[in-house]
Amino acid sequence: MELLTATLAHGLRLLDESGRLTPDPTSPELLFGHHSLFVVDLEMSGSNPQLHEVIDLGGIRAALTRSLAEEAVWGARVKPRHIGNAVPGALKVVGYSPKGWKDAVELDIAFAKFAEVGRGAVITGWGIGQDVAFLVESCRRQGIAWPFAPIAIDVQYIARFLFKGGSDVDRFNLGHVADRLGIGRMGEHGALADAYATYDVLSRLLDRAAAMNGADTAPA
């Protein structure tokens, strides 16, 4: 458990009571008392949380143990209410089309289920700043309190630490790191697919940390 928390601590971020990221210092002890991670990804219609919308979201709830055993999985496309505000380039990246989103659910329904699956867990993702900002805004729009833990983990920071000074990885986007780690992907820029890619990368990074420390890499 000490190696696990020490490794995760490289990506640890402290949140305020509403879920916003803070610049406050962190320590591995902040993970004590938490039992699950919620590895998430969101796809949005643009980069501004006050103007744009979440249009796809997915998450894997996993045990906060070396095995990262899956506890629950959920994802859904979300029906945009103000598609006219969307950035065309963002929609192209996500692959949005009215036909593709005909069965999408309303934000209140989608976010209620998302919050239920991830309640109390540590939000975990790749480059989580924007995802967290949209989660905070979604809570505000729904008039609900932050339902997740008061800390978050950015897996990109963990990768940067473990690969620093090496030649295995030369850029730190999710797709490149996943490819270098030999991880097959379900697809790009789908929320649940990217959440799974992040989950798989984190698992491999924990293997790498164990190997670097001469520990057994078998999940426990």
mmCIF file of C-alpha atoms in Angstrom:
data_model
loop_
_atom_site.group_PDB
_atom_site.id
_atom_site.type_symbol
_atom_site.label_atom_id
_atom_site.label_comp_id
_atom_site.label_asym_id
_atom_site.label_seq_id
_atom_site.Cartn_x
_atom_site.Cartn_y
_atom_site.Cartn_z
ATOM 1 C CA MET A 1 0.000 0.000 0.000
ATOM 2 C CA GLU A 2 2.883 2.387 0.696
ATOM 3 C CA LEU A 3 4.228 2.101 -2.870
ATOM 4 C CA LEU A 4 0.717 2.479 -4.279
ATOM 5 C CA THR A 5 -0.014 5.668 -2.343
ATOM 6 C CA ALA A 6 3.474 7.042 -3.011
ATOM 7 C CA THR A 7 3.004 6.507 -6.758
ATOM 8 C CA LEU A 8 -0.503 7.965 -6.865
ATOM 9 C CA ALA A 9 0.697 10.945 -4.814
ATOM 10 C CA HIS A 10 2.653 12.218 -7.842
ATOM 11 C CA GLY A 11 -0.690 12.995 -9.477
ATOM 12 C CA LEU A 12 -2.588 14.050 -6.365
ATOM 13 C CA ARG A 13 -4.488 17.344 -6.426
ATOM 14 C CA LEU A 14 -6.467 18.959 -3.644
ATOM 15 C CA LEU A 15 -9.975 20.281 -4.319
ATOM 16 C CA ASP A 16 -11.995 22.924 -2.519
ATOM 17 C CA GLU A 17 -15.440 22.184 -1.114
ATOM 18 C CA SER A 18 -17.120 22.758 -4.489
ATOM 19 C CA GLY A 19 -14.674 20.505 -6.356
ATOM 20 C CA ARG A 20 -12.411 23.164 -7.878
ATOM 21 C CA LEU A 21 -8.725 22.359 -8.174
ATOM 22 C CA THR A 22 -6.516 24.286 -5.762
ATOM 23 C CA PRO A 23 -2.764 24.975 -5.767
ATOM 24 C CA ASP A 24 -2.487 23.742 -2.180
ATOM 25 C CA PRO A 25 0.251 21.211 -1.347
ATOM 26 C CA THR A 26 -0.642 17.549 -1.054
ATOM 27 C CA SER A 27 0.759 14.449 0.639
ATOM 28 C CA PRO A 28 0.101 10.692 0.297
ATOM 29 C CA GLU A 29 -1.768 10.773 3.606
ATOM 30 C CA LEU A 30 -4.667 12.508 1.833
ATOM 31 C CA LEU A 31 -5.474 9.161 0.218
ATOM 32 C CA PHE A 32 -5.974 7.444 3.568
ATOM 33 C CA GLY A 33 -9.620 6.645 4.239
ATOM 34 C CA HIS A 34 -10.539 6.553 0.554
ATOM 35 C CA HIS A 35 -11.380 3.194 -0.958
ATOM 36 C CA SER A 36 -12.173 3.815 -4.623
ATOM 37 C CA LEU A 37 -10.974 5.735 -7.664
ATOM 38 C CA PHE A 38 -13.385 6.990 -10.325
ATOM 39 C CA VAL A 39 -11.415 7.052 -13.581
ATOM 40 C CA VAL A 40 -13.306 9.455 -15.814
ATOM 41 C CA ASP A 41 -13.316 11.190 -19.158
ATOM 42 C CA LEU A 42 -15.631 13.873 -20.487
ATOM 43 C CA GLU A 43 -16.123 15.123 -24.020
ATOM 44 C CA MET A 44 -17.378 18.659 -24.426
ATOM 45 C CA SER A 45 -18.736 20.988 -27.111
ATOM 46 C CA GLY A 46 -15.943 23.477 -26.397
ATOM 47 C CA SER A 47 -13.471 24.485 -23.722
ATOM 48 C CA ASN A 48 -15.475 27.037 -21.700
ATOM 49 C CA PRO A 49 -17.477 25.416 -18.858
ATOM 50 C CA GLN A 50 -19.803 28.422 -18.600
ATOM 51 C CA LEU A 51 -20.608 28.429 -22.336
ATOM 52 C CA HIS A 52 -20.136 24.886 -23.583
ATOM 53 C CA GLU A 53 -21.619 21.553 -22.559
ATOM 54 C CA VAL A 54 -20.697 18.004 -21.644
ATOM 55 C CA ILE A 55 -21.877 15.807 -24.528
ATOM 56 C CA ASP A 56 -20.336 12.470 -23.532
ATOM 57 C CA LEU A 57 -19.112 11.131 -20.201
ATOM 58 C CA GLY A 58 -17.847 7.855 -18.868
ATOM 59 C CA GLY A 59 -16.236 6.465 -15.757
ATOM 60 C CA ILE A 60 -14.823 3.302 -14.219
ATOM 61 C CA ARG A 61 -15.057 2.950 -10.465
ATOM 62 C CA ALA A 62 -12.073 0.913 -9.267
ATOM 63 C CA ALA A 63 -10.832 -0.285 -5.902
ATOM 64 C CA LEU A 64 -8.021 1.839 -4.483
ATOM 65 C CA THR A 65 -5.761 -1.193 -4.278
ATOM 66 C CA ARG A 66 -2.860 -2.407 -6.365
ATOM 67 C CA SER A 67 -5.208 -4.507 -8.534
ATOM 68 C CA LEU A 68 -7.495 -1.539 -9.397
ATOM 69 C CA ALA A 69 -10.330 -4.065 -9.504
ATOM 70 C CA GLU A 70 -13.368 -2.721 -11.364
ATOM 71 C CA GLU A 71 -16.343 -2.030 -9.124
ATOM 72 C CA ALA A 72 -18.725 -0.345 -11.579
ATOM 73 C CA VAL A 73 -18.709 1.171 -15.066
ATOM 74 C CA TRP A 74 -21.050 3.686 -16.662
ATOM 75 C CA GLY A 75 -21.101 6.044 -19.615
ATOM 76 C CA ALA A 76 -23.566 7.853 -21.855
ATOM 77 C CA ARG A 77 -23.854 10.467 -24.541
ATOM 78 C CA VAL A 78 -25.501 13.646 -23.272
ATOM 79 C CA LYS A 79 -28.077 15.641 -25.192
ATOM 80 C CA PRO A 80 -26.811 19.192 -25.828
ATOM 81 C CA ARG A 81 -29.253 21.994 -25.118
ATOM 82 C CA HIS A 82 -27.275 24.784 -26.780
ATOM 83 C CA ILE A 83 -25.568 23.168 -29.737
ATOM 84 C CA GLY A 84 -25.414 26.556 -31.433
ATOM 85 C CA ASN A 85 -22.734 27.577 -28.906
ATOM 86 C CA ALA A 86 -20.525 24.620 -29.791
ATOM 87 C CA VAL A 87 -17.078 24.960 -31.344
ATOM 88 C CA PRO A 88 -17.234 23.130 -34.714
ATOM 89 C CA GLY A 89 -13.751 21.720 -34.246
ATOM 90 C CA ALA A 90 -14.704 20.262 -30.867
ATOM 91 C CA LEU A 91 -17.754 18.552 -32.347
ATOM 92 C CA LYS A 92 -15.624 17.126 -35.149
ATOM 93 C CA VAL A 93 -13.138 15.668 -32.665
ATOM 94 C CA VAL A 94 -15.921 14.003 -30.688
ATOM 95 C CA GLY A 95 -17.714 12.840 -33.836
ATOM 96 C CA TYR A 96 -20.961 14.576 -32.915
ATOM 97 C CA SER A 97 -23.945 14.304 -35.227
ATOM 98 C CA PRO A 98 -27.682 14.644 -34.533
ATOM 99 C CA LYS A 99 -28.180 11.051 -35.688
ATOM 100 C CA GLY A 100 -25.376 9.742 -33.486
ATOM 101 C CA TRP A 101 -26.836 11.536 -30.466
ATOM 102 C CA LYS A 102 -30.505 10.687 -31.099
ATOM 103 C CA ASP A 103 -30.575 8.388 -28.052
ATOM 104 C CA ALA A 104 -28.525 10.720 -25.830
ATOM 105 C CA VAL A 105 -29.869 11.456 -22.360
ATOM 106 C CA GLU A 106 -30.509 14.772 -20.664
ATOM 107 C CA LEU A 107 -27.710 16.165 -18.495
ATOM 108 C CA ASP A 108 -29.665 15.891 -15.260
ATOM 109 C CA ILE A 109 -30.309 12.177 -15.806
ATOM 110 C CA ALA A 110 -26.779 11.472 -17.019
ATOM 111 C CA PHE A 111 -25.095 13.392 -14.224
ATOM 112 C CA ALA A 112 -27.277 11.859 -11.530
ATOM 113 C CA LYS A 113 -26.210 8.374 -12.648
ATOM 114 C CA PHE A 114 -22.590 9.452 -13.040
ATOM 115 C CA ALA A 115 -22.575 10.905 -9.517
ATOM 116 C CA GLU A 116 -24.228 7.767 -8.133
ATOM 117 C CA VAL A 117 -21.547 5.487 -9.611
ATOM 118 C CA GLY A 118 -18.683 7.726 -8.500
ATOM 119 C CA ARG A 119 -20.021 8.968 -5.162
ATOM 120 C CA GLY A 120 -17.253 9.419 -2.604
ATOM 121 C CA ALA A 121 -14.552 8.152 -4.971
ATOM 122 C CA VAL A 122 -11.384 9.986 -5.982
ATOM 123 C CA ILE A 123 -11.829 11.545 -9.421
ATOM 124 C CA THR A 124 -8.980 10.278 -11.593
ATOM 125 C CA GLY A 125 -8.199 11.178 -15.200
ATOM 126 C CA TRP A 126 -5.715 12.296 -17.804
ATOM 127 C CA GLY A 127 -5.048 16.042 -17.717
ATOM 128 C CA ILE A 128 -8.009 16.442 -15.398
ATOM 129 C CA GLY A 129 -8.180 20.233 -15.174
ATOM 130 C CA GLN A 130 -10.835 20.720 -17.831
ATOM 131 C CA ASP A 131 -12.813 17.629 -16.840
ATOM 132 C CA VAL A 132 -12.961 18.780 -13.225
ATOM 133 C CA ALA A 133 -14.003 22.290 -14.295
ATOM 134 C CA PHE A 134 -16.933 20.856 -16.271
ATOM 135 C CA LEU A 135 -17.901 18.541 -13.406
ATOM 136 C CA VAL A 136 -17.956 21.532 -11.057
ATOM 137 C CA GLU A 137 -20.114 23.485 -13.516
ATOM 138 C CA SER A 138 -22.436 20.491 -13.974
ATOM 139 C CA CYS A 139 -22.925 20.347 -10.202
ATOM 140 C CA ARG A 140 -23.691 24.064 -10.163
ATOM 141 C CA ARG A 141 -26.229 23.740 -12.966
ATOM 142 C CA GLN A 142 -27.922 20.820 -11.219
ATOM 143 C CA GLY A 143 -27.844 22.569 -7.851
ATOM 144 C CA ILE A 144 -26.087 19.696 -6.086
ATOM 145 C CA ALA A 145 -23.081 19.494 -3.787
ATOM 146 C CA TRP A 146 -19.811 17.992 -5.036
ATOM 147 C CA PRO A 147 -20.488 14.221 -4.759
ATOM 148 C CA PHE A 148 -16.931 12.949 -5.095
ATOM 149 C CA ALA A 149 -13.894 12.927 -2.779
ATOM 150 C CA PRO A 150 -12.157 16.263 -2.009
ATOM 151 C CA ILE A 151 -9.041 15.137 -3.864
ATOM 152 C CA ALA A 152 -8.308 14.126 -7.455
ATOM 153 C CA ILE A 153 -5.531 12.294 -9.305
ATOM 154 C CA ASP A 154 -4.026 13.352 -12.620
ATOM 155 C CA VAL A 155 -2.525 10.262 -14.261
ATOM 156 C CA GLN A 156 -0.554 12.424 -16.694
ATOM 157 C CA TYR A 157 1.518 13.763 -13.791
ATOM 158 C CA ILE A 158 2.291 10.201 -12.691
ATOM 159 C CA ALA A 159 3.437 9.327 -16.214
ATOM 160 C CA ARG A 160 5.630 12.414 -16.385
ATOM 161 C CA PHE A 161 7.311 11.450 -13.128
ATOM 162 C CA LEU A 162 7.890 7.803 -14.008
ATOM 163 C CA PHE A 163 9.191 8.540 -17.514
ATOM 164 C CA LYS A 164 11.264 11.608 -16.675
ATOM 165 C CA GLY A 165 14.756 11.530 -18.149
ATOM 166 C CA GLY A 166 13.956 8.530 -20.333
ATOM 167 C CA SER A 167 13.395 8.051 -24.042
ATOM 168 C CA ASP A 168 10.362 5.731 -23.890
ATOM 169 C CA VAL A 169 7.860 8.589 -24.083
ATOM 170 C CA ASP A 170 8.539 11.908 -25.779
ATOM 171 C CA ARG A 171 5.122 13.536 -25.470
ATOM 172 C CA PHE A 172 2.451 13.167 -22.864
ATOM 173 C CA ASN A 173 -0.895 12.890 -24.588
ATOM 174 C CA LEU A 174 -3.010 9.880 -23.674
ATOM 175 C CA GLY A 175 -2.868 8.189 -27.063
ATOM 176 C CA HIS A 176 0.914 8.366 -27.344
ATOM 177 C CA VAL A 177 1.536 7.058 -23.835
ATOM 178 C CA ALA A 178 -0.999 4.249 -24.302
ATOM 179 C CA ASP A 179 0.671 3.257 -27.575
ATOM 180 C CA ARG A 180 4.139 3.250 -25.998
ATOM 181 C CA LEU A 181 2.842 1.043 -23.192
ATOM 182 C CA GLY A 182 1.348 -1.401 -25.703
ATOM 183 C CA ILE A 183 -2.249 -0.688 -24.742
ATOM 184 C CA GLY A 184 -4.912 -1.308 -27.382
ATOM 185 C CA ARG A 185 -7.678 1.286 -27.383
ATOM 186 C CA MET A 186 -11.440 1.043 -27.817
ATOM 187 C CA GLY A 187 -11.401 4.223 -29.911
ATOM 188 C CA GLU A 188 -10.379 7.844 -29.509
ATOM 189 C CA HIS A 189 -12.399 10.762 -28.182
ATOM 190 C CA GLY A 190 -15.244 8.661 -26.849
ATOM 191 C CA ALA A 191 -15.608 9.282 -23.120
ATOM 192 C CA LEU A 192 -15.800 5.687 -21.913
ATOM 193 C CA ALA A 193 -13.097 4.565 -24.357
ATOM 194 C CA ASP A 194 -10.721 7.259 -23.113
ATOM 195 C CA ALA A 195 -11.607 6.503 -19.495
ATOM 196 C CA TYR A 196 -10.647 2.871 -20.105
ATOM 197 C CA ALA A 197 -7.427 3.947 -21.807
ATOM 198 C CA THR A 198 -6.566 6.050 -18.750
ATOM 199 C CA TYR A 199 -7.441 3.154 -16.436
ATOM 200 C CA ASP A 200 -5.207 0.784 -18.426
ATOM 201 C CA VAL A 201 -2.348 3.293 -18.532
ATOM 202 C CA LEU A 202 -2.572 3.775 -14.765
ATOM 203 C CA SER A 203 -2.379 0.011 -14.254
ATOM 204 C CA ARG A 204 0.764 -0.187 -16.401
ATOM 205 C CA LEU A 205 2.292 2.781 -14.599
ATOM 206 C CA LEU A 206 1.788 1.013 -11.284
ATOM 207 C CA ASP A 207 3.591 -1.998 -12.787
ATOM 208 C CA ARG A 208 6.432 0.284 -13.838
ATOM 209 C CA ALA A 209 6.671 1.879 -10.396
ATOM 210 C CA ALA A 210 6.793 -1.557 -8.778
ATOM 211 C CA ALA A 211 9.539 -2.716 -11.165
ATOM 212 C CA MET A 212 11.562 0.439 -10.550
ATOM 213 C CA ASN A 213 11.354 -0.236 -6.814
ATOM 214 C CA GLY A 214 12.158 -3.941 -7.100
ATOM 215 C CA ALA A 215 8.683 -4.915 -5.939
ATOM 216 C CA ASP A 216 6.464 -7.728 -7.130
ATOM 217 C CA THR A 217 4.403 -6.417 -10.083
ATOM 218 C CA ALA A 218 1.569 -8.896 -9.542
ATOM 219 C CA PRO A 219 -1.653 -7.106 -8.460
ATOM 220 C CA ALA A 220 -2.598 -7.510 -4.840
#
